[in-house]
PDB file of C-alpha atoms in Angstrom:
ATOM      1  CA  UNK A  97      10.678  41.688 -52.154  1.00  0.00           C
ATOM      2  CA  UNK A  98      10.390  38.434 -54.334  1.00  0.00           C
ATOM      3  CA  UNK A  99      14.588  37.990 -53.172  1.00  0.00           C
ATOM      4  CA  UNK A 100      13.816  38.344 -49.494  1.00  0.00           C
ATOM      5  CA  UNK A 101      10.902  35.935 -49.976  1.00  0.00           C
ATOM      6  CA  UNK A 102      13.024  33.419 -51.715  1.00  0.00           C
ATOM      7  CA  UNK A 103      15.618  34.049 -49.380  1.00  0.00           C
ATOM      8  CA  UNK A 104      13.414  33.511 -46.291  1.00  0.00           C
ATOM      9  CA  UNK A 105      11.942  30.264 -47.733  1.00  0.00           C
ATOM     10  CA  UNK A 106      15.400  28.540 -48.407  1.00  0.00           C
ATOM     11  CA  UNK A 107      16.572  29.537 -45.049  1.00  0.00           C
ATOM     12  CA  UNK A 108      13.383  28.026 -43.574  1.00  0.00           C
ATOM     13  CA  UNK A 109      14.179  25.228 -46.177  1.00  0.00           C
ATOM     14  CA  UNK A 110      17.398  24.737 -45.207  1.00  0.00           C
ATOM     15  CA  UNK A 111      16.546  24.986 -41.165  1.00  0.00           C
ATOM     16  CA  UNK A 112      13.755  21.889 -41.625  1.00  0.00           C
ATOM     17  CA  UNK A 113      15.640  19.776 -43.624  1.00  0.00           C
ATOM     18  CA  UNK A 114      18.607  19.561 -40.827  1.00  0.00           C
ATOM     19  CA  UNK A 115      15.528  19.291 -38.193  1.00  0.00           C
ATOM     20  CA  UNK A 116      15.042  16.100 -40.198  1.00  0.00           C
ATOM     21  CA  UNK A 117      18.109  15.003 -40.327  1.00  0.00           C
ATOM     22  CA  UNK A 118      19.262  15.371 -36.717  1.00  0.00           C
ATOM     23  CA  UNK A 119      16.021  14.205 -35.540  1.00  0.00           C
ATOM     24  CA  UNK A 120      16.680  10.737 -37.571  1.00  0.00           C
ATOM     25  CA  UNK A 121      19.911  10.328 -36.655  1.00  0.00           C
ATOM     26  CA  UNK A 122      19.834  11.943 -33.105  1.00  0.00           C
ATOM     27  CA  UNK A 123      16.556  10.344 -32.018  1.00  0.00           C
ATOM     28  CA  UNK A 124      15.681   7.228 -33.961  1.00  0.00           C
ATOM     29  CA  UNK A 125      19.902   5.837 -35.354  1.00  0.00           C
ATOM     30  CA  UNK A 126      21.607   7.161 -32.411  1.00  0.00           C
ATOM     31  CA  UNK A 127      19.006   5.032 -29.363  1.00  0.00           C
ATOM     32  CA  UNK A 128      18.876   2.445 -31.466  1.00  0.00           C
ATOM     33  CA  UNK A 129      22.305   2.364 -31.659  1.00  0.00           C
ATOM     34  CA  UNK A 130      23.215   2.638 -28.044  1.00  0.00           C
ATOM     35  CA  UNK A 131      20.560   0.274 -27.208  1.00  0.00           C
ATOM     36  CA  UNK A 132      21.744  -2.834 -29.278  1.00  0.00           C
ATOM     37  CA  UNK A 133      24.988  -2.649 -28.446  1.00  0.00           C
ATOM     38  CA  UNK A 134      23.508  -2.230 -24.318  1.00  0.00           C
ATOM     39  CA  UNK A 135      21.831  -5.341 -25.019  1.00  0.00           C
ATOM     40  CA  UNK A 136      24.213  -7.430 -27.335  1.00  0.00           C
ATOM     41  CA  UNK A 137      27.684  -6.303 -24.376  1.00  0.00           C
ATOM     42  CA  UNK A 138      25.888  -5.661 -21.324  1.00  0.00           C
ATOM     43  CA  UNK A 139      22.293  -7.227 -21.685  1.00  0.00           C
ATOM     44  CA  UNK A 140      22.148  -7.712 -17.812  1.00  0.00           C
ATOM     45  CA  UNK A 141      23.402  -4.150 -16.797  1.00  0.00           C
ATOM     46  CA  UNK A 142      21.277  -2.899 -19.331  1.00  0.00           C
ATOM     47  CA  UNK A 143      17.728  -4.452 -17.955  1.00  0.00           C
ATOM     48  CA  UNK A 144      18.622  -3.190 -14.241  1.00  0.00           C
ATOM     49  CA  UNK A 145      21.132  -5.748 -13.054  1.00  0.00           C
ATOM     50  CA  UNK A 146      17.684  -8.320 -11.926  1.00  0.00           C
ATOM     51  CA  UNK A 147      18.354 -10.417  -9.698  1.00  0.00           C
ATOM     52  CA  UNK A 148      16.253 -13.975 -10.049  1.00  0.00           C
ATOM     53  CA  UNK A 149      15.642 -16.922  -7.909  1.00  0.00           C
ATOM     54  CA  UNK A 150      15.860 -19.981  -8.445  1.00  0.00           C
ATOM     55  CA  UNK A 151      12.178 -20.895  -9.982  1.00  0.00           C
ATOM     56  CA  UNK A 152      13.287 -17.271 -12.533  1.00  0.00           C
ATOM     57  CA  UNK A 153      11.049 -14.900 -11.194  1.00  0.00           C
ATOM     58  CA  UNK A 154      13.005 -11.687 -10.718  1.00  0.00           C
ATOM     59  CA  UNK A 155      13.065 -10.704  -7.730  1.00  0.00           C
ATOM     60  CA  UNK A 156      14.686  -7.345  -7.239  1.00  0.00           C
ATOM     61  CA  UNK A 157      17.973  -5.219  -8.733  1.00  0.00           C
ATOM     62  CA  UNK A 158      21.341  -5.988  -7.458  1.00  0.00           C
ATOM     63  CA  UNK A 159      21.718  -2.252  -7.233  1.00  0.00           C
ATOM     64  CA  UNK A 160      19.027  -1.333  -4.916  1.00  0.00           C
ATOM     65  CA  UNK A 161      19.269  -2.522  -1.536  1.00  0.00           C
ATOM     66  CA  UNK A 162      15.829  -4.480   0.220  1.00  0.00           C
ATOM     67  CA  UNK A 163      14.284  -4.845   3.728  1.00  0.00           C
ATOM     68  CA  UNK A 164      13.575  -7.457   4.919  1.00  0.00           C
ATOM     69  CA  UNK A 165      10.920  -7.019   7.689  1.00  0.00           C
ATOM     70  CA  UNK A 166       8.049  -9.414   9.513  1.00  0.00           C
ATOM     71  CA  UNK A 167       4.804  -8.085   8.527  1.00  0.00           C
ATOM     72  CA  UNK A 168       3.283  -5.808  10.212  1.00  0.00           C
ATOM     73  CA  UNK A 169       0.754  -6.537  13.248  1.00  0.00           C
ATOM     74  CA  UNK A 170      -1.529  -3.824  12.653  1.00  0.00           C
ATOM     75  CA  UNK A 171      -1.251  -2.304   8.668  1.00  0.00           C
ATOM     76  CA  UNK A 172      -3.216   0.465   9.245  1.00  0.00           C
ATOM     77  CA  UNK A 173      -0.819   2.079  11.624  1.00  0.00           C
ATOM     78  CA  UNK A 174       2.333   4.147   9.867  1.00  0.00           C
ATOM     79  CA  UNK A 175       3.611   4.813  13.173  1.00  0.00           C
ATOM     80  CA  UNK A 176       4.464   0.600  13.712  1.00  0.00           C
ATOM     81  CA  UNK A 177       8.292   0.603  14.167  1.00  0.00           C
ATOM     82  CA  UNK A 178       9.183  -2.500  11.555  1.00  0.00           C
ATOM     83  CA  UNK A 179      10.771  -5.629  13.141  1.00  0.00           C
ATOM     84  CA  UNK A 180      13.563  -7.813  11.093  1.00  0.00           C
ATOM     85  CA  UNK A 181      12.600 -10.955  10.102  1.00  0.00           C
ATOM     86  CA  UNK A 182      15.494 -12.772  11.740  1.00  0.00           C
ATOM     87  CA  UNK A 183      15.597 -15.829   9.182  1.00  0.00           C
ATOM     88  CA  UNK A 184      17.686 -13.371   6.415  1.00  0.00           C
ATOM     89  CA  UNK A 185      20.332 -11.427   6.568  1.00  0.00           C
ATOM     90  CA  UNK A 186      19.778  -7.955   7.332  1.00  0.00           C
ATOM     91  CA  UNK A 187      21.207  -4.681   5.331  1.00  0.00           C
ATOM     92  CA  UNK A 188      22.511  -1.735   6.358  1.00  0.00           C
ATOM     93  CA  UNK A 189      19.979   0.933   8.670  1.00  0.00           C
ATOM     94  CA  UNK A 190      18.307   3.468   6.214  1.00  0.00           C
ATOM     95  CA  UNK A 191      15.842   5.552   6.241  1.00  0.00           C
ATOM     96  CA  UNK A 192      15.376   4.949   2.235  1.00  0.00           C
ATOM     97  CA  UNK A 193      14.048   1.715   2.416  1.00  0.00           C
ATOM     98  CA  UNK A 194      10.138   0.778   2.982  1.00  0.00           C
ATOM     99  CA  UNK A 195       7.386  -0.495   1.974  1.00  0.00           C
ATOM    100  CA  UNK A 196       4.137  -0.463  -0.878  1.00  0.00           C
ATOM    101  CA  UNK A 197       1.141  -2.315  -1.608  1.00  0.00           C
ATOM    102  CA  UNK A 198       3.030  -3.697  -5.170  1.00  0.00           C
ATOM    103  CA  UNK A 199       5.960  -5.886  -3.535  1.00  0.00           C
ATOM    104  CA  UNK A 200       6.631  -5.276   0.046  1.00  0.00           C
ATOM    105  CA  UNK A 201      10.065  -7.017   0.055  1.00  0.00           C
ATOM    106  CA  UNK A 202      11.455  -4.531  -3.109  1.00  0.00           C
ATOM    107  CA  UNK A 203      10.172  -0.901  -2.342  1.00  0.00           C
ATOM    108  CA  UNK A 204      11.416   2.329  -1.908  1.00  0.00           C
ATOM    109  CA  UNK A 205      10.581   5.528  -0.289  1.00  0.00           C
ATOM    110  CA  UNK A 206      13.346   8.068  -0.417  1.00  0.00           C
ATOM    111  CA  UNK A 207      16.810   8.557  -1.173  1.00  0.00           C
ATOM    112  CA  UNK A 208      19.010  10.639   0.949  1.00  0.00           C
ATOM    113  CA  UNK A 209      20.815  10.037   4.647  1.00  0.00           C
ATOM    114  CA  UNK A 210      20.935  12.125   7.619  1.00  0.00           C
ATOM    115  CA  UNK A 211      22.353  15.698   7.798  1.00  0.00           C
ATOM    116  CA  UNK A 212      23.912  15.576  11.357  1.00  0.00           C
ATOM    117  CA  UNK A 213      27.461  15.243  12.221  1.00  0.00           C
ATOM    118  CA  UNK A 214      29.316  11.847  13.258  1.00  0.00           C
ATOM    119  CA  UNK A 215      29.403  13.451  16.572  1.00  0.00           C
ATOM    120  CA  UNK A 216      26.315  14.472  17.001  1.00  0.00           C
ATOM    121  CA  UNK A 217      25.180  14.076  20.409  1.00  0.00           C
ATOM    122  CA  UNK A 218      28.377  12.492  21.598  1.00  0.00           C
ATOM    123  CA  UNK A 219      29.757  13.244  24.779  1.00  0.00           C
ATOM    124  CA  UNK A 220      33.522  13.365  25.015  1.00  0.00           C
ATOM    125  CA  UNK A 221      34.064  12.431  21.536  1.00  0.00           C
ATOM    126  CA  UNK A 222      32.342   9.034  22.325  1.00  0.00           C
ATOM    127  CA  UNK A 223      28.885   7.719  21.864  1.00  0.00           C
ATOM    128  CA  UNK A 224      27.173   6.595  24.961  1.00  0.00           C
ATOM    129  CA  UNK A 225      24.042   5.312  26.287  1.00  0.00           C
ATOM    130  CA  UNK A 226      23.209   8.432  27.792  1.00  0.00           C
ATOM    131  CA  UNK A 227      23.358  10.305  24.426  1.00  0.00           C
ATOM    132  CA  UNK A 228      20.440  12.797  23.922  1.00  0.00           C
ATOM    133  CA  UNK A 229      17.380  11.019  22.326  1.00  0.00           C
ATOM    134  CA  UNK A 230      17.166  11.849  18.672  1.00  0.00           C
ATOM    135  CA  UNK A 231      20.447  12.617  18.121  1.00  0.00           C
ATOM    136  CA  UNK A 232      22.540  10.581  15.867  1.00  0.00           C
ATOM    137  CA  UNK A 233      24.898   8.937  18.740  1.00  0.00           C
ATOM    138  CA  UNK A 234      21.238   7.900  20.280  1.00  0.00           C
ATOM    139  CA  UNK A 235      20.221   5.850  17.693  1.00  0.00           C
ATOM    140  CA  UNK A 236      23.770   4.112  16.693  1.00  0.00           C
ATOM    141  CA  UNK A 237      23.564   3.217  20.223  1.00  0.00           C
ATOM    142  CA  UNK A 238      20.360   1.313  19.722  1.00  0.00           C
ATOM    143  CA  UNK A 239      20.909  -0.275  16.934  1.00  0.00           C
ATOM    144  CA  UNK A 240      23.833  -1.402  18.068  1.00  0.00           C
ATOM    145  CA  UNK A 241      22.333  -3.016  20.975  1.00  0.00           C
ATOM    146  CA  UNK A 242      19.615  -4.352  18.636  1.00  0.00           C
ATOM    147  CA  UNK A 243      22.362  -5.702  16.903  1.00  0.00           C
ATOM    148  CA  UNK A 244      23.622  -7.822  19.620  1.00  0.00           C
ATOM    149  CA  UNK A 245      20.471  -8.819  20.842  1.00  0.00           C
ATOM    150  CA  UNK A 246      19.477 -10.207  17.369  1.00  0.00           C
ATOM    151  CA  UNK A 247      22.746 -12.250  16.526  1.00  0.00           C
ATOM    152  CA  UNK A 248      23.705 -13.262  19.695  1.00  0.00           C
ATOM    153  CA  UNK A 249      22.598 -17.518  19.915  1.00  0.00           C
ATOM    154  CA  UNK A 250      22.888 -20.499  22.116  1.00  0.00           C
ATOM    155  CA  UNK A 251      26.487 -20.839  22.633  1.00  0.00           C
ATOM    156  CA  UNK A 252      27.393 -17.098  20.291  1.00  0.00           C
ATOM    157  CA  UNK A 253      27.656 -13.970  22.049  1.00  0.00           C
ATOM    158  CA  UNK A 254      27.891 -11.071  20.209  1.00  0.00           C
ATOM    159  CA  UNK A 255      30.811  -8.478  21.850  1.00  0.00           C
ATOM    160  CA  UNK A 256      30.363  -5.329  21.214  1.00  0.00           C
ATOM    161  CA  UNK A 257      33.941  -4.782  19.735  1.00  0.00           C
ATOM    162  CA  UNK A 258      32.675  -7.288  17.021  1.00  0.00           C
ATOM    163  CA  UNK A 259      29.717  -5.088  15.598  1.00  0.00           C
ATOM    164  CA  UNK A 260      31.065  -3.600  12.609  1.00  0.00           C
ATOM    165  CA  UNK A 261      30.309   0.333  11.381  1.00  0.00           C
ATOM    166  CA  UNK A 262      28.043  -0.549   8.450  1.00  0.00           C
ATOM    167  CA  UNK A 263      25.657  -2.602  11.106  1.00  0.00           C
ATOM    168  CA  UNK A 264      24.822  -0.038  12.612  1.00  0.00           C
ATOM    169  CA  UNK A 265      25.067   3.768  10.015  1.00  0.00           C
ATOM    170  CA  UNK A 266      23.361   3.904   7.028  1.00  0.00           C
ATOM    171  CA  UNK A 267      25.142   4.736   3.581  1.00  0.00           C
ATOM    172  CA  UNK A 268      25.337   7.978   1.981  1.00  0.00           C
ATOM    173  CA  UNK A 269      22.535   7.246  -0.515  1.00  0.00           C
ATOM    174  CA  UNK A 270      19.926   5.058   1.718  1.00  0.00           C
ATOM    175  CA  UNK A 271      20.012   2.319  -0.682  1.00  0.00           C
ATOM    176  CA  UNK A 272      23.170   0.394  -0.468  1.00  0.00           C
ATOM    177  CA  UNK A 273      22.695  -3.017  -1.487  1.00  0.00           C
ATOM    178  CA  UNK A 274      25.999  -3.994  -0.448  1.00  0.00           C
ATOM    179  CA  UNK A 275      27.088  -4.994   3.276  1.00  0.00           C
ATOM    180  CA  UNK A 276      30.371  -5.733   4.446  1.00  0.00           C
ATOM    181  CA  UNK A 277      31.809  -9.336   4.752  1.00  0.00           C
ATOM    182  CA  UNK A 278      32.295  -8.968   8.928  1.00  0.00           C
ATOM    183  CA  UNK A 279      28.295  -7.878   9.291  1.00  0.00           C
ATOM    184  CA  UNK A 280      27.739 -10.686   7.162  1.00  0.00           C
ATOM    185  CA  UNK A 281      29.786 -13.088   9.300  1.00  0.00           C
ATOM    186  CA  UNK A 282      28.395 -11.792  12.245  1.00  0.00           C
ATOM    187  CA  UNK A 283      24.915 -12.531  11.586  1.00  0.00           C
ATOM    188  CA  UNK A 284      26.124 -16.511  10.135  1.00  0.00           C
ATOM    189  CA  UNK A 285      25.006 -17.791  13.730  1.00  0.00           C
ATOM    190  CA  UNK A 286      21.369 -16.454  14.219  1.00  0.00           C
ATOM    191  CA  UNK A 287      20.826 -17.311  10.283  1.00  0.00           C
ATOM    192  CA  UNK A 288      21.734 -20.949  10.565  1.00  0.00           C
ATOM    193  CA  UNK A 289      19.867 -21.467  13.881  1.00  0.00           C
ATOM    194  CA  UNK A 290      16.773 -20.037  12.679  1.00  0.00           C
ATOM    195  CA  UNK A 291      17.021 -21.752   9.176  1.00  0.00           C
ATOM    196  CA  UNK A 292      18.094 -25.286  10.338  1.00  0.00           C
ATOM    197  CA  UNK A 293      21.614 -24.757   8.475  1.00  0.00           C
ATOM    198  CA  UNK A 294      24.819 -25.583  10.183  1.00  0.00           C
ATOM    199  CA  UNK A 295      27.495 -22.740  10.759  1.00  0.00           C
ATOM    200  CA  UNK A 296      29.524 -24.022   8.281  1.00  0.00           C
ATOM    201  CA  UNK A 297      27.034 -24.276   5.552  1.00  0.00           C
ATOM    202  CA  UNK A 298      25.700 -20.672   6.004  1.00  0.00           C
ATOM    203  CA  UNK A 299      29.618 -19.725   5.804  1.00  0.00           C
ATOM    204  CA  UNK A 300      29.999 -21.255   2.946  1.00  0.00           C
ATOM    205  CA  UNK A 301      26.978 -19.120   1.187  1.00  0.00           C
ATOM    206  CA  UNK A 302      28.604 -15.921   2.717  1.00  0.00           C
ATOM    207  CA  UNK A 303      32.227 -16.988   1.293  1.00  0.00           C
ATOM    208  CA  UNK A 304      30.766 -17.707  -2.380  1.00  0.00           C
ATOM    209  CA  UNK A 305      29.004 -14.200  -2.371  1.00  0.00           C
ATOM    210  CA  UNK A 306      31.933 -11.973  -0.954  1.00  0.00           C
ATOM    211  CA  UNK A 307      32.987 -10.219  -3.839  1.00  0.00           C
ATOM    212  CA  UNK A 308      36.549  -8.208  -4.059  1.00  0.00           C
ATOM    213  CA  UNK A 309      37.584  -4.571  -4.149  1.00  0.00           C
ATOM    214  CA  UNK A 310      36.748  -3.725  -7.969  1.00  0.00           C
ATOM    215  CA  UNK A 311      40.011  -3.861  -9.981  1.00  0.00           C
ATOM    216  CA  UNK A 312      41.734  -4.865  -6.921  1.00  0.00           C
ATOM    217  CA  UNK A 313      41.695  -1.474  -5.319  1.00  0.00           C
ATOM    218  CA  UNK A 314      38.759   0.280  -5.900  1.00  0.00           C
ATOM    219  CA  UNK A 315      36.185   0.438  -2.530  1.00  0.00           C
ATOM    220  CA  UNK A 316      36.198  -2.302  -0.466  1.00  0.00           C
ATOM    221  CA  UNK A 317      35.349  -5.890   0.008  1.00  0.00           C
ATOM    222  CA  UNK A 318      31.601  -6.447   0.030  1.00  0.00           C
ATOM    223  CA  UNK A 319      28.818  -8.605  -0.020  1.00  0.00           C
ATOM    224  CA  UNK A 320      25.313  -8.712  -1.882  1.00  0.00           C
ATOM    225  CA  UNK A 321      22.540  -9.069   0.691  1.00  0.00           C
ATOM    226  CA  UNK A 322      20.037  -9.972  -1.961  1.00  0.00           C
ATOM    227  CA  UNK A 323      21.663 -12.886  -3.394  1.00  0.00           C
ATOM    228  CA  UNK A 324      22.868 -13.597  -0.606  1.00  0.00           C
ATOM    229  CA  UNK A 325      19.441 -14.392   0.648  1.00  0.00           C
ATOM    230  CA  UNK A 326      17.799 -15.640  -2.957  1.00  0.00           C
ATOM    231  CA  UNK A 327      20.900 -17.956  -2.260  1.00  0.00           C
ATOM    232  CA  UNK A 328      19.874 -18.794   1.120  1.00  0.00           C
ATOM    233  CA  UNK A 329      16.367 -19.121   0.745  1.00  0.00           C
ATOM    234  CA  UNK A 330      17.187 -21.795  -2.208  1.00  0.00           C
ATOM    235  CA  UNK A 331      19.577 -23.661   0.136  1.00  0.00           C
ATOM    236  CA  UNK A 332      17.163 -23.448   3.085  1.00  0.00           C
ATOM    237  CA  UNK A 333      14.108 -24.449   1.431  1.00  0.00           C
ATOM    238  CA  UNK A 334      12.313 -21.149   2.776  1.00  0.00           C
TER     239      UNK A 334
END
């Protein structure tokens, strides 16, 4: 009896003094660890990838795409469809971004994109104008109209051939900070008319934020609507 009691305690013994052990060096050497070298290597990536204008206040994550929308006319109605505010450049559609009471220009609702085929409610393989409403071809239809309407200026006409995909589908996640360097370019125009920029200045912004495929293969060309505009809004004055 006194053996199995012995033999019980050391075991029990034995079992709390690796609980000890583990817990120092799995939860107390090992974060602490991981976390200075995050913060000596990658500081940056390692506090969100903030994005900050020029006076330092942060103003949202490179990561996480942003709206940005006129305010609305009525607040008190969810049903308001929002309106662009035409002065920045737009992101992608998506059904992930919105809007709270803490910073309406960086908020989120949802993650996630739409179920329904590419060819959903297409008509000969082709989306028209007389797709079903609702249905996926319906509403790339309308935005790209909206599109056109929006970025077309005094002396610029937006063709239809010119709208690019990502102007007018969202990305897989909802959230994709990223737009490509043709819906950039296509929206130079109605930004430096309703800024007071020239062409080529608001070019020039687009050109210095344009960054590469990663590695030189990896995804695609791309540009950073968020400091893209924290860039604008510094050149502008805004």
């Amino acid at each position: 009896m006194n053996n199995s009691v012995g033999n019980t305690a050391r075991l029990i013994g034995a079992g709390l003094r690796a609980l000890l052990v583990l817990t120092v060096i799995c939860g107390v050497l090992y974060p602490f660890a991981v976390t200075g070298i995050a913060q000596a290597v990658f500081n940056d990536k390692a506090n969100g990838s903030e994005v900050r204008d020029a006076s330092g206040r942060v103003v949202g994550s490179s990561l996480i795409g942003q709206r940005y929308d006129l305010p609305r006319q009525n607040p008190d109605d969810p049903e308001e469809a929002a309106r662009p505010d035409l002065r920045w450049f737009q992101p992608r559609p998506s059904g992930g971004l919105g809007s709270n009471s803490v910073n309406t220009r960086y908020s989120l609702i949802l993650s996630g994109a739409t179920n329904r085929s590419a060819d959903n409610g297409a008509t000969g393989g082709r989306c028209t104008k007389d797709a079903e409403e609702g249905t996926l071809c319906a509403q790339v239809v309308a935005a790209k109209e909206a599109v056109i309407a929006d970025n077309s200026t005094v002396g610029h006409h937006v063709r239809p051939e010119d709208v690019p995909p990502d102007a007018v589908t969202s990305s897989g996640s909802g959230l994709d900070p990223n737009i490509s360097p043709e819906y950039a370019g296509l929206q130079v125009h109605r930004v430096a008319e309703r800024n007071g920029l020239t062409v080529e200045q608001v070019e020039g912004l687009v050109a210095d934020h344009t960054e590469g495929r990663t590695l030189g293969f990896m995804g695609e060309p791309r540009v950073n609507v968020l400091e893209l505009n924290t860039a604008l809004k510094a050149l502008s004055g805004n």
